Amino acid sequence: MELQLSTISFSLIISTAVLLASTTAGYPFPYPPTSTETDFIRTSCQTTRYPETCFTTLFKYSGTIKHDPSRLAMAEIHVALSNATRMAGYVSKVSRHKGSDNTTESVAIRDCSSVFGDAVDEINKSQKEMKQLGWTGESVRFKLSNVQTWMSAALTNEDTCVDGFEDVVDGHVKAEVCDRVVAVKEVTSNALALVNSYADTIQD
Ligand SMILES: *[C@@H]1O[C@H](CO)[C@@H](O)[C@H](O)[C@H]1NC(C)=O
Ligand SMILES: *[C@@H]1O[C@H](CO)[C@@H](O)[C@H](O)[C@H]1NC(C)=O
Ligand SMILES: CC(=O)N[C@H]1CO[C@H](CO)[C@@H](O)[C@@H]1O
């Protein structure tokens, strides 16, 4: 029974990978990903809160990630950084257009713009730290704990942006900002989860 179940899920994984490969055909892969490389991403993504988002954002990097959990975490940090940067740019533009009045909406937008700028800096620092993890267990552990701290702070800042709109009456701007933050939060949360999983594998 157990064998049957795992055979079924294995073929499910394969067919999903094949389906995705065919729908994303034409993507600039370093080279066509092998099924074990995509399996690694699919399996690792199960430990995240948004496994589908995890897989769809990382699938195209499978040739670079191979079976390396640190590259996996780094790739999602990279996705989170470009997502957060784009979001910060959007909010800052809205904030400039909204003028400088003190309506709850304008205040929420200004605050969101400020905390998103911080989130971008924190994710950026995390990316740099991941690029120079070093080799000794101690060094890797120390740097990963920095990354965990910064990515958690980034996630908190993204939440703070949304919380700031709590008392703002429903409208176009509130809906648009809160909608867009959802996607950024998903990849940020996933990146943190992948860092946590990797940190768990490092020996003292
Ligand atoms: C908005 O509030 C800030 C800080 O409370 C104040 O300095 C500023 O003059 C206010 N702007 C307007 C347009 O009322
Ligand atoms: C990350 O930080 C560096 C400076 O250390 C800066 O040049 C770069 O533009 C930043 N990247 C993003 C996406 O904010
Ligand atoms: C600009 C950018 O990186 N956008 C991505 C944000 O995350 C979603 C998935 O949650 C991607 O589909 C976007 O391409």
mmCIF file of N, CA, C and O in Angstrom, residues 125-169:
data_model
loop_
_atom_site.group_PDB
_atom_site.id
_atom_site.type_symbol
_atom_site.label_atom_id
_atom_site.label_comp_id
_atom_site.label_asym_id
_atom_site.label_seq_id
_atom_site.Cartn_x
_atom_site.Cartn_y
_atom_site.Cartn_z
ATOM 1 N N LYS A 125 20.555 42.780 1.929
ATOM 2 C CA LYS A 125 21.633 42.361 2.847
ATOM 3 C C LYS A 125 21.689 40.839 2.933
ATOM 4 O O LYS A 125 22.767 40.249 2.966
ATOM 5 N N SER A 126 20.517 40.218 2.984
ATOM 6 C CA SER A 126 20.442 38.756 3.068
ATOM 7 C C SER A 126 21.077 38.109 1.845
ATOM 8 O O SER A 126 21.807 37.126 1.947
ATOM 9 N N GLN A 127 20.789 38.683 0.682
ATOM 10 C CA GLN A 127 21.351 38.129 -0.550
ATOM 11 C C GLN A 127 22.876 38.204 -0.530
ATOM 12 O O GLN A 127 23.558 37.254 -0.893
ATOM 13 N N LYS A 128 23.387 39.351 -0.072
ATOM 14 C CA LYS A 128 24.848 39.512 0.004
ATOM 15 C C LYS A 128 25.450 38.505 0.970
ATOM 16 O O LYS A 128 26.493 37.900 0.684
ATOM 17 N N GLU A 129 24.828 38.337 2.121
ATOM 18 C CA GLU A 129 25.334 37.405 3.135
ATOM 19 C C GLU A 129 25.350 35.973 2.596
ATOM 20 O O GLU A 129 26.301 35.228 2.822
ATOM 21 N N MET A 130 24.307 35.622 1.852
ATOM 22 C CA MET A 130 24.236 34.263 1.291
ATOM 23 C C MET A 130 25.352 34.015 0.285
ATOM 24 O O MET A 130 25.798 32.901 0.102
ATOM 25 N N LYS A 131 25.785 35.112 -0.384
ATOM 26 C CA LYS A 131 26.830 34.963 -1.408
ATOM 27 C C LYS A 131 28.191 34.724 -0.787
ATOM 28 O O LYS A 131 29.125 34.349 -1.481
ATOM 29 N N GLN A 132 28.321 35.030 0.527
ATOM 30 C CA GLN A 132 29.630 34.838 1.160
ATOM 31 C C GLN A 132 29.485 34.057 2.461
ATOM 32 O O GLN A 132 29.938 34.499 3.506
ATOM 33 N N LEU A 133 28.867 32.907 2.356
ATOM 34 C CA LEU A 133 28.602 32.099 3.552
ATOM 35 C C LEU A 133 29.858 31.536 4.208
ATOM 36 O O LEU A 133 29.883 31.331 5.409
ATOM 37 N N GLY A 134 30.895 31.291 3.417
ATOM 38 C CA GLY A 134 32.098 30.702 3.977
ATOM 39 C C GLY A 134 31.998 29.186 4.049
ATOM 40 O O GLY A 134 31.045 28.602 3.517
ATOM 41 N N TRP A 135 32.976 28.575 4.720
ATOM 42 C CA TRP A 135 33.077 27.113 4.652
ATOM 43 C C TRP A 135 32.944 26.418 5.988
ATOM 44 O O TRP A 135 32.481 25.294 6.073
ATOM 45 N N THR A 136 33.378 27.083 7.073
ATOM 46 C CA THR A 136 33.300 26.394 8.359
ATOM 47 C C THR A 136 31.859 26.427 8.859
ATOM 48 O O THR A 136 31.115 27.364 8.586
ATOM 49 N N GLY A 137 31.469 25.369 9.599
ATOM 50 C CA GLY A 137 30.117 25.279 10.138
ATOM 51 C C GLY A 137 29.750 26.502 10.948
ATOM 52 O O GLY A 137 28.657 27.038 10.852
ATOM 53 N N GLU A 138 30.749 26.990 11.728
ATOM 54 C CA GLU A 138 30.507 28.122 12.610
ATOM 55 C C GLU A 138 30.173 29.382 11.808
ATOM 56 O O GLU A 138 29.205 30.090 12.104
ATOM 57 N N SER A 139 30.979 29.642 10.777
ATOM 58 C CA SER A 139 30.768 30.814 9.944
ATOM 59 C C SER A 139 29.423 30.740 9.220
ATOM 60 O O SER A 139 28.674 31.715 9.160
ATOM 61 N N VAL A 140 29.136 29.559 8.682
ATOM 62 C CA VAL A 140 27.886 29.386 7.943
ATOM 63 C C VAL A 140 26.696 29.595 8.872
ATOM 64 O O VAL A 140 25.746 30.317 8.553
ATOM 65 N N ARG A 141 26.770 28.994 10.054
ATOM 66 C CA ARG A 141 25.688 29.137 11.036
ATOM 67 C C ARG A 141 25.441 30.588 11.410
ATOM 68 O O ARG A 141 24.307 31.044 11.475
ATOM 69 N N PHE A 142 26.549 31.303 11.688
ATOM 70 C CA PHE A 142 26.447 32.696 12.099
ATOM 71 C C PHE A 142 25.788 33.530 10.996
ATOM 72 O O PHE A 142 24.869 34.317 11.246
ATOM 73 N N LYS A 143 26.264 33.341 9.765
ATOM 74 C CA LYS A 143 25.719 34.141 8.666
ATOM 75 C C LYS A 143 24.273 33.772 8.378
ATOM 76 O O LYS A 143 23.448 34.645 8.086
ATOM 77 N N LEU A 144 23.959 32.484 8.476
ATOM 78 C CA LEU A 144 22.567 32.085 8.249
ATOM 79 C C LEU A 144 21.646 32.678 9.318
ATOM 80 O O LEU A 144 20.505 33.036 9.027
ATOM 81 N N SER A 145 22.160 32.800 10.545
ATOM 82 C CA SER A 145 21.298 33.382 11.579
ATOM 83 C C SER A 145 21.060 34.867 11.301
ATOM 84 O O SER A 145 19.973 35.386 11.571
ATOM 85 N N ASN A 146 22.047 35.548 10.716
ATOM 86 C CA ASN A 146 21.822 36.938 10.270
ATOM 87 C C ASN A 146 20.736 36.981 9.203
ATOM 88 O O ASN A 146 19.831 37.822 9.244
ATOM 89 N N VAL A 147 20.854 36.076 8.239
ATOM 90 C CA VAL A 147 19.880 36.052 7.148
ATOM 91 C C VAL A 147 18.477 35.767 7.701
ATOM 92 O O VAL A 147 17.497 36.407 7.293
ATOM 93 N N GLN A 148 18.392 34.850 8.659
ATOM 94 C CA GLN A 148 17.086 34.543 9.265
ATOM 95 C C GLN A 148 16.502 35.786 9.932
ATOM 96 O O GLN A 148 15.316 36.079 9.791
ATOM 97 N N THR A 149 17.358 36.524 10.642
ATOM 98 C CA THR A 149 16.901 37.746 11.310
ATOM 99 C C THR A 149 16.403 38.778 10.292
ATOM 100 O O THR A 149 15.324 39.357 10.456
ATOM 101 N N TRP A 150 17.177 38.989 9.234
ATOM 102 C CA TRP A 150 16.822 40.023 8.250
ATOM 103 C C TRP A 150 15.584 39.643 7.429
ATOM 104 O O TRP A 150 14.740 40.494 7.145
ATOM 105 N N MET A 151 15.498 38.376 7.054
ATOM 106 C CA MET A 151 14.328 37.967 6.273
ATOM 107 C C MET A 151 13.057 38.019 7.125
ATOM 108 O O MET A 151 11.987 38.367 6.624
ATOM 109 N N SER A 152 13.172 37.686 8.419
ATOM 110 C CA SER A 152 12.006 37.810 9.314
ATOM 111 C C SER A 152 11.600 39.268 9.435
ATOM 112 O O SER A 152 10.405 39.597 9.437
ATOM 113 N N ALA A 153 12.598 40.146 9.544
ATOM 114 C CA ALA A 153 12.311 41.582 9.653
ATOM 115 C C ALA A 153 11.625 42.080 8.379
ATOM 116 O O ALA A 153 10.682 42.876 8.440
ATOM 117 N N ALA A 154 12.076 41.583 7.232
ATOM 118 C CA ALA A 154 11.470 41.989 5.954
ATOM 119 C C ALA A 154 10.000 41.564 5.917
ATOM 120 O O ALA A 154 9.120 42.346 5.514
ATOM 121 N N LEU A 155 9.737 40.348 6.365
ATOM 122 C CA LEU A 155 8.369 39.843 6.388
ATOM 123 C C LEU A 155 7.496 40.686 7.322
ATOM 124 O O LEU A 155 6.356 41.024 7.006
ATOM 125 N N THR A 156 8.060 41.048 8.467
ATOM 126 C CA THR A 156 7.334 41.894 9.422
ATOM 127 C C THR A 156 7.022 43.253 8.794
ATOM 128 O O THR A 156 5.911 43.772 8.940
ATOM 129 N N ASN A 157 7.989 43.815 8.077
ATOM 130 C CA ASN A 157 7.757 45.104 7.427
ATOM 131 C C ASN A 157 6.664 45.010 6.369
ATOM 132 O O ASN A 157 5.857 45.930 6.212
ATOM 133 N N GLU A 158 6.626 43.902 5.656
ATOM 134 C CA GLU A 158 5.580 43.720 4.641
ATOM 135 C C GLU A 158 4.203 43.622 5.310
ATOM 136 O O GLU A 158 3.216 44.173 4.816
ATOM 137 N N ASP A 159 4.159 42.935 6.465
ATOM 138 C CA ASP A 159 2.906 42.864 7.236
ATOM 139 C C ASP A 159 2.489 44.242 7.733
ATOM 140 O O ASP A 159 1.310 44.585 7.727
ATOM 141 N N THR A 160 3.487 45.012 8.178
ATOM 142 C CA THR A 160 3.215 46.349 8.701
ATOM 143 C C THR A 160 2.556 47.225 7.643
ATOM 144 O O THR A 160 1.655 48.015 7.943
ATOM 145 N N CYS A 161 3.010 47.072 6.395
ATOM 146 C CA CYS A 161 2.405 47.829 5.294
ATOM 147 C C CYS A 161 0.914 47.538 5.220
ATOM 148 O O CYS A 161 0.096 48.457 5.174
ATOM 149 N N VAL A 162 0.561 46.265 5.231
ATOM 150 C CA VAL A 162 -0.854 45.880 5.130
ATOM 151 C C VAL A 162 -1.644 46.356 6.356
ATOM 152 O O VAL A 162 -2.740 46.907 6.233
ATOM 153 N N ASP A 163 -1.062 46.168 7.548
ATOM 154 C CA ASP A 163 -1.736 46.570 8.791
ATOM 155 C C ASP A 163 -2.069 48.058 8.773
ATOM 156 O O ASP A 163 -3.088 48.477 9.328
ATOM 157 N N GLY A 164 -1.204 48.859 8.134
ATOM 158 C CA GLY A 164 -1.412 50.304 8.084
ATOM 159 C C GLY A 164 -2.687 50.694 7.351
ATOM 160 O O GLY A 164 -3.188 51.807 7.517
ATOM 161 N N PHE A 165 -3.225 49.779 6.540
ATOM 162 C CA PHE A 165 -4.438 50.088 5.772
ATOM 163 C C PHE A 165 -5.715 49.664 6.491
ATOM 164 O O PHE A 165 -6.815 49.844 5.975
ATOM 165 N N GLU A 166 -5.563 49.104 7.690
ATOM 166 C CA GLU A 166 -6.709 48.572 8.424
ATOM 167 C C GLU A 166 -7.857 49.581 8.552
ATOM 168 O O GLU A 166 -9.007 49.249 8.295
ATOM 169 N N ASP A 167 -7.507 50.829 8.913
ATOM 170 C CA ASP A 167 -8.545 51.832 9.140
ATOM 171 C C ASP A 167 -8.852 52.677 7.908
ATOM 172 O O ASP A 167 -9.618 53.646 7.989
ATOM 173 N N VAL A 168 -8.255 52.327 6.785
ATOM 174 C CA VAL A 168 -8.503 53.073 5.550
ATOM 175 C C VAL A 168 -9.771 52.500 4.899
ATOM 176 O O VAL A 168 -9.925 51.273 4.838
ATOM 177 N N VAL A 169 -10.683 53.387 4.461
ATOM 178 C CA VAL A 169 -11.901 52.880 3.816
ATOM 179 C C VAL A 169 -11.538 52.150 2.524
ATOM 180 O O VAL A 169 -10.592 52.529 1.828
#
